[in-house]
Coordinates of C-alpha atoms (C1' of nucleotides) in Angstrom, one line a residue:
Chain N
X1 CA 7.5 -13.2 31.1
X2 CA 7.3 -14.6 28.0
X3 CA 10.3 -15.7 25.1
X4 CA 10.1 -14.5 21.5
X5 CA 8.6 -17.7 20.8
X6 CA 5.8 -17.2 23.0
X7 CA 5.0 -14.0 21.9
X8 CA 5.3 -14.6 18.3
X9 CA 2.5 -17.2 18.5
X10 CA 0.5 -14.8 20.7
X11 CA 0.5 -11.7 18.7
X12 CA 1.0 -13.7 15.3
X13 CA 3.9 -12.0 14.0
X14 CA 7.6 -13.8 13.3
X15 CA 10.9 -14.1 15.9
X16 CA 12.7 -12.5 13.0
X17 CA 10.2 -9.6 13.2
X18 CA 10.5 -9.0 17.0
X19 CA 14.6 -9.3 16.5
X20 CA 14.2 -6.8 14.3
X21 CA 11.8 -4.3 16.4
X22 CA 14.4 -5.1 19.2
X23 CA 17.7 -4.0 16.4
X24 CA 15.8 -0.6 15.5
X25 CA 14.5 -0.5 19.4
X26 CA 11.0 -0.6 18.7
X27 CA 10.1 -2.6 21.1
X28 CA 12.8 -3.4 23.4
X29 CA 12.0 -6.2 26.1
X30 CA 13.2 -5.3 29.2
X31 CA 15.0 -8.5 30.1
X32 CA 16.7 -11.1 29.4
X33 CA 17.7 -14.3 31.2
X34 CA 21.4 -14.9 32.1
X35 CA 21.9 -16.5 29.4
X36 CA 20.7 -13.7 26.8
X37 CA 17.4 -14.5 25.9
X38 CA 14.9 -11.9 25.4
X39 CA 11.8 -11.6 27.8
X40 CA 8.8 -9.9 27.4
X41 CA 7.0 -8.5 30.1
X42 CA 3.3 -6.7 30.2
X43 CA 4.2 -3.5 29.4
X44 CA 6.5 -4.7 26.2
X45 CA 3.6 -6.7 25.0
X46 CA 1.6 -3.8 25.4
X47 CA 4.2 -1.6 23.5
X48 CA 4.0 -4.0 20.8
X49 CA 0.3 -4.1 20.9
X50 CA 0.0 -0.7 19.8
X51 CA 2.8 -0.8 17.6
X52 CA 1.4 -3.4 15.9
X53 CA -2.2 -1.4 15.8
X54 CA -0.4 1.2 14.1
X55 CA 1.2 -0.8 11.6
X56 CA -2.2 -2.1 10.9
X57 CA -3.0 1.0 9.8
X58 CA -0.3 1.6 7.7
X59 CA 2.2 3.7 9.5
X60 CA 5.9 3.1 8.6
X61 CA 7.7 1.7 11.8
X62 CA 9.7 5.2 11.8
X63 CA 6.7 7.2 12.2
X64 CA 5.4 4.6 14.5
X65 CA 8.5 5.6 16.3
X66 CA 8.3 9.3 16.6
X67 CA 4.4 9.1 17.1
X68 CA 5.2 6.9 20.4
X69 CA 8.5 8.7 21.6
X70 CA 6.7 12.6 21.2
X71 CA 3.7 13.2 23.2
X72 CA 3.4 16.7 20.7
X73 CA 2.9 15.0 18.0
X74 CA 0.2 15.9 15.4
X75 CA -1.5 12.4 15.7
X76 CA -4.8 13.8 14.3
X77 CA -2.6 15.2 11.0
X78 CA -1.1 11.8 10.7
X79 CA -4.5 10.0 11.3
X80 CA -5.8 12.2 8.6
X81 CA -3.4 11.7 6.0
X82 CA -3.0 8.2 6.7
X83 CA -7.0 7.6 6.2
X84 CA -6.8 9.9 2.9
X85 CA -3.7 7.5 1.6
X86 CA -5.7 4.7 2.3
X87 CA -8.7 5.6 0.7
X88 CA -6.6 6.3 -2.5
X89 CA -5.1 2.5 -2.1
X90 CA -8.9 1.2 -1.9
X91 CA -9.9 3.1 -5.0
X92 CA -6.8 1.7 -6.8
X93 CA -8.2 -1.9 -5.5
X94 CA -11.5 -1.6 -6.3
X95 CA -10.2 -0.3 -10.3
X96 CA -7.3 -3.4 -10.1
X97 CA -10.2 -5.5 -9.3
X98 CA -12.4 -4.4 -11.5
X99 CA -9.8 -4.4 -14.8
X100 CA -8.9 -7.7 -13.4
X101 CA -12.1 -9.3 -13.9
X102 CA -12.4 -8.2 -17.1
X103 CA -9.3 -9.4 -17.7
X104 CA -10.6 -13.1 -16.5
X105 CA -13.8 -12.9 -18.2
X106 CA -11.9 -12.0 -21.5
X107 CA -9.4 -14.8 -20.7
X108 CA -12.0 -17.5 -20.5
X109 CA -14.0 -16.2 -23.5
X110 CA -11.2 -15.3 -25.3
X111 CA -8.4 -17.9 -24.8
X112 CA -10.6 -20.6 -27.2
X113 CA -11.0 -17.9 -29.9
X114 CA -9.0 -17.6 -33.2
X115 CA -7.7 -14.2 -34.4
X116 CA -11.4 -13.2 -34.9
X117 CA -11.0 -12.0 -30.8
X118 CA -11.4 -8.5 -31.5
X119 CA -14.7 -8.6 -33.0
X120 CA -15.2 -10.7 -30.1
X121 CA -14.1 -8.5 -27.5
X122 CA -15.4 -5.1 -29.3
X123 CA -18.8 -6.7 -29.9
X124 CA -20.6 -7.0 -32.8
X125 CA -20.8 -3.0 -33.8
X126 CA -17.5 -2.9 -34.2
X127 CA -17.6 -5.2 -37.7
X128 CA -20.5 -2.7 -39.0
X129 CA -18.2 0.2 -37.9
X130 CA -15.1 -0.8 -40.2
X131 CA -16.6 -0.4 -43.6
X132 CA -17.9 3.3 -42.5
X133 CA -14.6 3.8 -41.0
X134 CA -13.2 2.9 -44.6
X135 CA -15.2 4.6 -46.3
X136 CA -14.8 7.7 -44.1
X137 CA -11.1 7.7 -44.1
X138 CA -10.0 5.6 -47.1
X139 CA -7.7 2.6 -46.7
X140 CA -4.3 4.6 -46.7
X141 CA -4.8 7.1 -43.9
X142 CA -5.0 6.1 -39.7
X143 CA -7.6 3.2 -40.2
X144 CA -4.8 0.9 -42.6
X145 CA -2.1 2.4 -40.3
X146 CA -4.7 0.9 -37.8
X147 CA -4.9 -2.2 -39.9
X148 CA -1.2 -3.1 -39.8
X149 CA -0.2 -2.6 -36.5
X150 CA -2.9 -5.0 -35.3
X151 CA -3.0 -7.2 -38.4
X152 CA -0.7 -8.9 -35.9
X153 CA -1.9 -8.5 -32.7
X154 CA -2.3 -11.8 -31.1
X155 CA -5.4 -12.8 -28.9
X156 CA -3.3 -12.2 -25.5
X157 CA -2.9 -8.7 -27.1
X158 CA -6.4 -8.3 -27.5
X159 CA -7.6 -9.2 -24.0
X160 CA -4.8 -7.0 -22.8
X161 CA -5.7 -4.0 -24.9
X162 CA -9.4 -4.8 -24.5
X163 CA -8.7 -4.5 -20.5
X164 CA -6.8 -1.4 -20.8
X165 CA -9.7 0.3 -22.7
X166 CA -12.0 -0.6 -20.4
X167 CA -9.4 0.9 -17.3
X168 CA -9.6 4.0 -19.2
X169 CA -13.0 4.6 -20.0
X170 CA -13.8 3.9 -16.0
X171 CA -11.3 6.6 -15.1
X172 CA -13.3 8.8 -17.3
X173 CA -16.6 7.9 -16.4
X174 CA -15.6 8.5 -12.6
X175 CA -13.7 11.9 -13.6
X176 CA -17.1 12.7 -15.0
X177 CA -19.4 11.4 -12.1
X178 CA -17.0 13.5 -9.4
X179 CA -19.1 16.2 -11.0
X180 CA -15.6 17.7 -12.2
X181 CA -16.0 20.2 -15.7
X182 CA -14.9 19.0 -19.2
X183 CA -12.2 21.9 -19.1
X184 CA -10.9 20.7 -15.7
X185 CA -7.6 19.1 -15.8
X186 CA -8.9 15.9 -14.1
X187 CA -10.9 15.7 -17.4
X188 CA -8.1 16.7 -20.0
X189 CA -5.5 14.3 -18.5
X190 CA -8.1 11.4 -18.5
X191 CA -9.2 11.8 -22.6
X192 CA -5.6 12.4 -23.1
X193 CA -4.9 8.7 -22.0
X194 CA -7.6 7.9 -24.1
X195 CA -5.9 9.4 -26.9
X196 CA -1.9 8.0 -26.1
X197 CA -3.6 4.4 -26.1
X198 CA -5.2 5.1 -29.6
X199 CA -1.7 6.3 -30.3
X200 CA 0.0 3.5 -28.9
X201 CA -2.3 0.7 -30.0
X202 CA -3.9 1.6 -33.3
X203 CA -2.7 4.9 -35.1
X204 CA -0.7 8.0 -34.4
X205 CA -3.8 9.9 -33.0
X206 CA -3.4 14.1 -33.0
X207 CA -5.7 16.0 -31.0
X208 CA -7.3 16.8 -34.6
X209 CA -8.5 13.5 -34.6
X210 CA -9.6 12.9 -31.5
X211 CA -12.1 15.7 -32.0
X212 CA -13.4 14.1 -34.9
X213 CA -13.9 10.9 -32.7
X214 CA -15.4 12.8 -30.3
X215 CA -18.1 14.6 -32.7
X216 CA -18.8 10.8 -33.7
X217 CA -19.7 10.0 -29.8
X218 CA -22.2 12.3 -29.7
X219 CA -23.4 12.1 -33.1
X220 CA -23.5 8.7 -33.6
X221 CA -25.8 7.0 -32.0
X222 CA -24.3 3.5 -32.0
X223 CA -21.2 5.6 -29.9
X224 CA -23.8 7.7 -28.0
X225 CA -25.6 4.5 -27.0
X226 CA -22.6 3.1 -25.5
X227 CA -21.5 5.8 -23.5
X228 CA -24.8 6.8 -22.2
X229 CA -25.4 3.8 -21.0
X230 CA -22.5 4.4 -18.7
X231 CA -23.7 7.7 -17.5
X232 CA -26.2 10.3 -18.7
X233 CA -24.7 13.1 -20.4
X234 CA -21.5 11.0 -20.5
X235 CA -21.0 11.5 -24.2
X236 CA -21.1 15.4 -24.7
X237 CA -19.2 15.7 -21.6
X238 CA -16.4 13.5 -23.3
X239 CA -16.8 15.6 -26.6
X240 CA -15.8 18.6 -24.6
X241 CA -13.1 17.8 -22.4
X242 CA -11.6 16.3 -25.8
X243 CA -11.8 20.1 -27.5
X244 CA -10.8 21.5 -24.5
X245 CA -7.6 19.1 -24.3
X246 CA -6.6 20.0 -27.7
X247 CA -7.1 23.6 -26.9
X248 CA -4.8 22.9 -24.0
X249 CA -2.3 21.3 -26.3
X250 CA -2.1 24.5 -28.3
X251 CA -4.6 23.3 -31.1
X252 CA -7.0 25.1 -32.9
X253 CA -10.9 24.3 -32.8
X254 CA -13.4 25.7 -33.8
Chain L
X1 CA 12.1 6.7 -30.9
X2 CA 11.8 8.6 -27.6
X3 CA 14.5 8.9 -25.1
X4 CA 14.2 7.9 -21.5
X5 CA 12.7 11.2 -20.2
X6 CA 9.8 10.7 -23.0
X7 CA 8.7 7.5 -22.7
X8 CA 8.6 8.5 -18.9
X9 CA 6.8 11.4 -19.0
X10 CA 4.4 9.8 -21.7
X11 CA 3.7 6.5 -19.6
X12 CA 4.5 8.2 -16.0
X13 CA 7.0 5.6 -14.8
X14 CA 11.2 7.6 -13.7
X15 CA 13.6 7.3 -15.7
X16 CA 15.6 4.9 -13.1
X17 CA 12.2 2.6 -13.5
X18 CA 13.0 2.3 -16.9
X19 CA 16.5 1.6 -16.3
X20 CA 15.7 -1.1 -14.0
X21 CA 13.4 -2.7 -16.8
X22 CA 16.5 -3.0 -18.8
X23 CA 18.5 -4.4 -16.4
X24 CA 16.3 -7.0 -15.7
X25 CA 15.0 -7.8 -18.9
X26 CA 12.0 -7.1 -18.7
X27 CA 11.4 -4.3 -21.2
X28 CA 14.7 -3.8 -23.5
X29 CA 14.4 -0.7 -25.9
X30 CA 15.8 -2.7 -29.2
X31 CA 17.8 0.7 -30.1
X32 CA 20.3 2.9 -28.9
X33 CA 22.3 5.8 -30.0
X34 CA 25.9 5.8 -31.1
X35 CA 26.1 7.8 -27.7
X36 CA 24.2 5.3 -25.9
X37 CA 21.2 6.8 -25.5
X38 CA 18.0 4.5 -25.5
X39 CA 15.3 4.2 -27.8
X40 CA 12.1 3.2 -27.6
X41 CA 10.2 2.5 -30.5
X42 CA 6.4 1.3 -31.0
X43 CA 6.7 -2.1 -29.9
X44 CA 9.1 -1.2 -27.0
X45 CA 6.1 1.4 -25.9
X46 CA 3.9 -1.5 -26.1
X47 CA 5.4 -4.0 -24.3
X48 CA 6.3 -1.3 -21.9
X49 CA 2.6 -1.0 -21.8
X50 CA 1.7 -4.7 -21.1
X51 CA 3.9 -5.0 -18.3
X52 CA 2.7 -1.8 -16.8
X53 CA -0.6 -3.1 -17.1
X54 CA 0.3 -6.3 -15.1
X55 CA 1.9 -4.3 -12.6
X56 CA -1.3 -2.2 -11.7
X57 CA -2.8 -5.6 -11.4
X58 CA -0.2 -6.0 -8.8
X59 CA 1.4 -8.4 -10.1
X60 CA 5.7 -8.8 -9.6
X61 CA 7.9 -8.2 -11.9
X62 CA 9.5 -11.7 -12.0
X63 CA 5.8 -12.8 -12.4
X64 CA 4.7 -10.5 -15.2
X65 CA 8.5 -12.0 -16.9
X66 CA 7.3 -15.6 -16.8
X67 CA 3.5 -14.1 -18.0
X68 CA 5.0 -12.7 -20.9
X69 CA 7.5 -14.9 -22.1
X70 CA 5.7 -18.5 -22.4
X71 CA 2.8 -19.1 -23.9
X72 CA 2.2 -22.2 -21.7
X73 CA 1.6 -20.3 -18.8
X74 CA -1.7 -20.7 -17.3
X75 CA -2.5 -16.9 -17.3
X76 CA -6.5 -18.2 -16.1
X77 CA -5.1 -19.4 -13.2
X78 CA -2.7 -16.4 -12.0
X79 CA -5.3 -13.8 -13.2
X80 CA -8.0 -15.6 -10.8
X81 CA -5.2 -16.2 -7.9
X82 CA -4.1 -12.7 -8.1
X83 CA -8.2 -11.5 -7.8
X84 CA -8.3 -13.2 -5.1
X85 CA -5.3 -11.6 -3.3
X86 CA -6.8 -7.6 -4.0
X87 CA -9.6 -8.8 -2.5
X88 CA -8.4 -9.8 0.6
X89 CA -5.9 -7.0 0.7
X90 CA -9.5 -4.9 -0.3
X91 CA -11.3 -6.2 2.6
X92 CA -7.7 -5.4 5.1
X93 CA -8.0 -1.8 3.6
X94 CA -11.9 -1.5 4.8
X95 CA -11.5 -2.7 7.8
X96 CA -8.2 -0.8 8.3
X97 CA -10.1 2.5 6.9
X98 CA -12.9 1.8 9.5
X99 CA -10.8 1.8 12.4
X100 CA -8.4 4.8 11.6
X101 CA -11.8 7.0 11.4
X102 CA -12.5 5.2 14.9
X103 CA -9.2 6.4 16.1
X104 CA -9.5 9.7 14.2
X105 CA -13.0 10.2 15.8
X106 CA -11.9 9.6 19.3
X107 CA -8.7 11.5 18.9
X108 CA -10.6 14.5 17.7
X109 CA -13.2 14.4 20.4
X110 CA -11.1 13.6 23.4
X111 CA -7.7 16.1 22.6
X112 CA -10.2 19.3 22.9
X113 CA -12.4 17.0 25.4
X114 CA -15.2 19.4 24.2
X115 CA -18.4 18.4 24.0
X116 CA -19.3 15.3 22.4
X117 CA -16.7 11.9 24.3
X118 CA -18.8 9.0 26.1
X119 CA -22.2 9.8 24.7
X120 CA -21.4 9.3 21.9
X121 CA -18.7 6.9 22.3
X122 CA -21.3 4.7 23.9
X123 CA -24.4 5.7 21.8
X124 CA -22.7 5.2 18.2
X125 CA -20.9 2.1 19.3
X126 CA -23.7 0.8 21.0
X127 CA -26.0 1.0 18.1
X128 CA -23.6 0.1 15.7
X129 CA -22.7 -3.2 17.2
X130 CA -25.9 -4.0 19.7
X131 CA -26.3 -7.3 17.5
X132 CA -22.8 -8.5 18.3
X133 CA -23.1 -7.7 22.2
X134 CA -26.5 -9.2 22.3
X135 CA -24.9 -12.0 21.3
X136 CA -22.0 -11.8 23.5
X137 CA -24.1 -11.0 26.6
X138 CA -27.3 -12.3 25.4
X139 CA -30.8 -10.8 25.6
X140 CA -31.8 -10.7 28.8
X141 CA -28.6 -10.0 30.7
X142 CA -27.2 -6.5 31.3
X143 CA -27.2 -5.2 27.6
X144 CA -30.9 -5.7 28.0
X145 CA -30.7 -3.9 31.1
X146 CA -29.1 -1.1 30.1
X147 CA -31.5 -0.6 27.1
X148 CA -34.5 -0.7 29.6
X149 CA -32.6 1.6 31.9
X150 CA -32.0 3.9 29.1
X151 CA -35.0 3.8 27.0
X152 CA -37.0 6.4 28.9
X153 CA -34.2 8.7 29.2
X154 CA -34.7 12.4 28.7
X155 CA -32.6 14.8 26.5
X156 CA -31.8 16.2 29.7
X157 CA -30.8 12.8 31.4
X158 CA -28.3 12.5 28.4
X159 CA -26.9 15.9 28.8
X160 CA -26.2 15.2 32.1
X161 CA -24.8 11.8 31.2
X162 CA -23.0 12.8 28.9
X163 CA -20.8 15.7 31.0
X164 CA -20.1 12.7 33.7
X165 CA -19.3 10.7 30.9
X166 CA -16.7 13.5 29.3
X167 CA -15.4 14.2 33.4
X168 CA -14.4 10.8 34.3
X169 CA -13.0 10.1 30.8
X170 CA -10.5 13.2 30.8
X171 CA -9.7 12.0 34.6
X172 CA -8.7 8.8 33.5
X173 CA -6.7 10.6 30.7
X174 CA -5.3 13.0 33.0
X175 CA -4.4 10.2 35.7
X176 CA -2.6 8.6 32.4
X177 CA -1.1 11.2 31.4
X178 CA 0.5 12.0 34.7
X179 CA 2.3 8.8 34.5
X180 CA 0.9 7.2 37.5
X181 CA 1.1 3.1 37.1
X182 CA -2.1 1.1 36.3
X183 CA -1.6 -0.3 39.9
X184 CA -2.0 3.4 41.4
X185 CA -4.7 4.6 44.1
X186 CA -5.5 7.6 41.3
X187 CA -6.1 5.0 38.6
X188 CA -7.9 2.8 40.4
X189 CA -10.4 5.5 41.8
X190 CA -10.7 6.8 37.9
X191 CA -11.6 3.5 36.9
X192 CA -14.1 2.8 39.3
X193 CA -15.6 6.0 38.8
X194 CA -16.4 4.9 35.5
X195 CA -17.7 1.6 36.9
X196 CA -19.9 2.9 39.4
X197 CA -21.0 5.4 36.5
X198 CA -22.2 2.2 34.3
X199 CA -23.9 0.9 37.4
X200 CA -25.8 3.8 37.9
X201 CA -26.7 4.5 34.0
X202 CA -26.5 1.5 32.2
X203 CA -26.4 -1.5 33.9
X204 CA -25.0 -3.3 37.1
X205 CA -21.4 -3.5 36.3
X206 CA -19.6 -5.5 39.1
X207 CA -15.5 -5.9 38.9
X208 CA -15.9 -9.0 37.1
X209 CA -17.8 -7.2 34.1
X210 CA -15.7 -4.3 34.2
X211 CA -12.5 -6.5 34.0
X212 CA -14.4 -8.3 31.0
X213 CA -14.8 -4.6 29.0
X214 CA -11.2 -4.3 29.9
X215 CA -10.3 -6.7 28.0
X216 CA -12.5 -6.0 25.3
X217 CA -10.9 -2.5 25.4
X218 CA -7.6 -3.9 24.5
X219 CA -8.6 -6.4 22.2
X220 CA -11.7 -5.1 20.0
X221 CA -9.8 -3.1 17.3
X222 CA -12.9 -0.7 17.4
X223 CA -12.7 0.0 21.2
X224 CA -8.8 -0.1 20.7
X225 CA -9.1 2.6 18.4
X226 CA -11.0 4.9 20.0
X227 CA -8.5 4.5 23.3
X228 CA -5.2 4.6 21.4
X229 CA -6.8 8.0 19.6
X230 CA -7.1 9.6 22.9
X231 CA -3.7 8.4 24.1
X232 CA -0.8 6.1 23.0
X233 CA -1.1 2.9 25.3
X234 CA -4.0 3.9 27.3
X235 CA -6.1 1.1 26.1
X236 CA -3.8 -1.3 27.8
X237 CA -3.5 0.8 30.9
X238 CA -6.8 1.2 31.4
X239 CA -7.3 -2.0 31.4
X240 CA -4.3 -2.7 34.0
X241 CA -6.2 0.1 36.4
X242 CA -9.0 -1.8 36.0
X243 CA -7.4 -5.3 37.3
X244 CA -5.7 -3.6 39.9
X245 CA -9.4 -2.0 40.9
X246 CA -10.6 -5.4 40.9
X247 CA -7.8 -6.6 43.2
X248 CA -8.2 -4.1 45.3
X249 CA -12.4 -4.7 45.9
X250 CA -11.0 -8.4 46.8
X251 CA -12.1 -10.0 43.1
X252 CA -9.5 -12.9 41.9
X253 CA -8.9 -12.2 38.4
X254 CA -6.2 -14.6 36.5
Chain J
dG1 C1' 35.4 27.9 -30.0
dA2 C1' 34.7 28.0 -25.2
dT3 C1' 31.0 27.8 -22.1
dG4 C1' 26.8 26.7 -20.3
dC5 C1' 23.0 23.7 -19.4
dG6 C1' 19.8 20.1 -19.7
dG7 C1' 19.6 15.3 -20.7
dC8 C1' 21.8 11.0 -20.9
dC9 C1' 25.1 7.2 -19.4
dT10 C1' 27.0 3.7 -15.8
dC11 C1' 28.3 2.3 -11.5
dA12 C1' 27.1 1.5 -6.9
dC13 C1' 25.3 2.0 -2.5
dG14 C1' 20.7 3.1 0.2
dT15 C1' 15.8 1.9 1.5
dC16 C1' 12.1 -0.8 4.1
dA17 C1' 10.6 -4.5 6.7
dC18 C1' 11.8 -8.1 7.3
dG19 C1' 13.4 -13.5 5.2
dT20 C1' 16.8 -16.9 5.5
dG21 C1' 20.3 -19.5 6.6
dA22 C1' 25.1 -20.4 9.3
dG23 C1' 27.3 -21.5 13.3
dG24 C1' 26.7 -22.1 18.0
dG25 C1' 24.9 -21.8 23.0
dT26 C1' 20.7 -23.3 26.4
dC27 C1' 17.4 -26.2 28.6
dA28 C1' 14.2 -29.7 30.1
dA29 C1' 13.2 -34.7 29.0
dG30 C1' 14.4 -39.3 28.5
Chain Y
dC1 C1' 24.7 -37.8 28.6
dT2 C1' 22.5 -37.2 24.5
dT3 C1' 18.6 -35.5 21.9
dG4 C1' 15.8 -32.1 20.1
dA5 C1' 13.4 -27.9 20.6
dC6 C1' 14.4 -23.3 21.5
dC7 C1' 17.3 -19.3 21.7
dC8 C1' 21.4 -16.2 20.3
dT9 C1' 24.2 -13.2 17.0
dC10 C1' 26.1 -12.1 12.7
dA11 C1' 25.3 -11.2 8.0
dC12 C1' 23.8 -11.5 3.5
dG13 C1' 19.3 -11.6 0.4
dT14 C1' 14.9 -9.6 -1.3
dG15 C1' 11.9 -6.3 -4.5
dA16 C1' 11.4 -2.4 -6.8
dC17 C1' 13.3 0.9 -7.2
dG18 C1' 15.6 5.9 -5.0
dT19 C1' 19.5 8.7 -4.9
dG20 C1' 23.6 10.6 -5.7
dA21 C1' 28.6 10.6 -8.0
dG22 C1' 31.3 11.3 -11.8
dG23 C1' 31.3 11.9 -16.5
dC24 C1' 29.8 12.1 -21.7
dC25 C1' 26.5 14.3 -25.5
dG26 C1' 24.4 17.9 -28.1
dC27 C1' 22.6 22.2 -28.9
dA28 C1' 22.5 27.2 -28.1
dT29 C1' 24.8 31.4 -26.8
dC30 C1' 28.4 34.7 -26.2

DNA sequence: GATGCGGCCTCACGTCACGTGAGGGTCAAG
DNA sequence: CTTGACCCTCACGTGACGTGAGGCCGCATC
């Protein structure tokens, strides 16, 4: 028979915690001294074992609760869902992780830049890009609106935005790799972002544009490069779940 | 300048998310209507943007506050600290992941108690971990004998194997269910059934050894797992019925 | 011009799984 | 008989919002 503080040590969890399995009767121990404090027996500890098995996994102590109190209880369902919920939270790791490195590695090359970051962080194409982009849209239309929002942007801004791109692009690359069509939703929703962070970041982007931009991926082979290098067939794919977006925004392409 | 319900659609946060914002701080639209109403203009959406980016990263509130707001900070230091939390919380999700598909596994083979329970119970495991309990037991001790034993076993020896295996399993289930103590005559003759069953299939399993995979029943996640699948609590019981077996053949176990 | 209806506002309390004291009793050792 | 480690019960705090209640705003419709 052992005291909260004994079994805290032993199954690593704090006094405060077993109080509080006790409060919401959890795990009740099914003694206590004269003098009111709690003892744990075998069986309690083995109540809390598999409590604390289950909260390992996930469960909320509620559904702990229920799964332990009715012997009918779906606990294949609840496995089930609770692995697929999980999964989702490793994916979402794995893509924190991933934008978070980028976000180091742009930290440490970035932080002893000046404001030339951006041609840092977009690489070296990008500084051949802006006079075609000039020429190609003149200096008053999206590329100057482009101009002065980030004339601006500090290097912090950079790094963040450069993260964020690169955040995007993998949901679309793995969109695309799931084998999911260019017209599914999956595919619209994920250019769409593509298109509200060009909206957000550089120039009020229509769907009209981003079909032009997606004509240059595939056309251009300093674009095409790039994206096929992520994935083979990347770039057309991207082209068409762009037209098919702006279809499904009520726009008309031809 | 978009309205509550717009910026949340457009950046998938509620509505009461982007009241709490305010409250705090943290992202205060610089506009408002003679109503009240708030506005959120370009540079509200992009802040709004930043901290939602540090947010995915997983990183609180109060945090991404300080992050934002002096320039000092040393964002190197936090980005790297917080990598190194999502991976340890990445790793916790594997290994959670692998043991809920243990659990999942056994729970779906031993509720129908159809065909496939100790076979492969034993087989998979085995293999899977056979480095770890040749370590534990060493090469030459029963782990080896149970692979010699086995080694020249016929489809037909595991068929037959594997039926005992599934009867004495859904006996000790059954004996559980039934709510007889660890300490009863039923469990005890359950459990030795599936000692005398190692004996005559794997290896010589005396009390001793059986009262040592007891043990490991209760406190190997994996084997945990695959108990508490096929019943709430009969990991630990098991174990019990196995002690009180031991007892009862005249072995002193502490 | 009254009426609806969807959207917005501000309180303000609820949630979950505990953390963190305050104030005080208990118990074995010196 | 005191000391110090351990235990108890309130009871409020935490983070990041959720969830109404009660009420104003603005536009369309009858």
């Amino acid at each position: 028979m052992l005291t909260v503080g004994a079994v805290a040590e032993l199954t690593n969890v704090t006094i405060r915690t077993l109080h509080h399995y006790d409060e919401i009767g959890l795990v009740r121990p099914r003694h206590r001294t004269d003098a009111g404090y709690r003892l744990y027996d075998d069986r309690d500890l083995e109540r809390l074992q598999t409590v604390l098995f289950y909260r390992e996994l996930g469960f909320a102590l509620e559904d702990i609760s229920t799964l332990m109190s009715d012997p009918d209880f779906d606990r294949g369902r609840a496995l089930r869902e609770q692995r697929k919920h999980l999964e989702g939270e490793s994916h979402r790791l794995e893509r924190m992780i991933q934008a978070i490195d980028d976000a180091i590695d742009a930290h440490e090359r970035g932080i002893p830049m000046d404001n030339e970051t951006m041609f840092e962080v977009f690489g070296e194409e990008q500084r051949a890009y802006q006079r075609e982009a000039e020429e190609r849209w003149g200096d008053s239309g999206a590329w100057a609106q482009s101009r002065r929002r980030t004339a601006d942007y500090t290097d912090q801004d950079w790094l963040e935005l450069k993260a964020e791109s690169e955040a995007i692009v993998t949901e679309i690359v793995e969109v695309f790799r799931s084998g999911e069509p260019a017209d599914s939703t999956a595919a619209m929703d994920a250019v769409d972002a593509h298109r509200q962070q060009i909206s957000r970041r550089f120039y009020d982007c229509s769907h009209e544009m981003q079909v032009g931009l997606g004509e240059m991926y595939v056309a251009d082979p300093r674009f095409a490069a790039t994206y096929e290098g992520l994935a083979v067939g990347l770039a057309a794919w991207a082209r068409d779940a762009i037209v098919a977006n702006a279809r499904r925004a009520g726009v008309e392409v031809d």
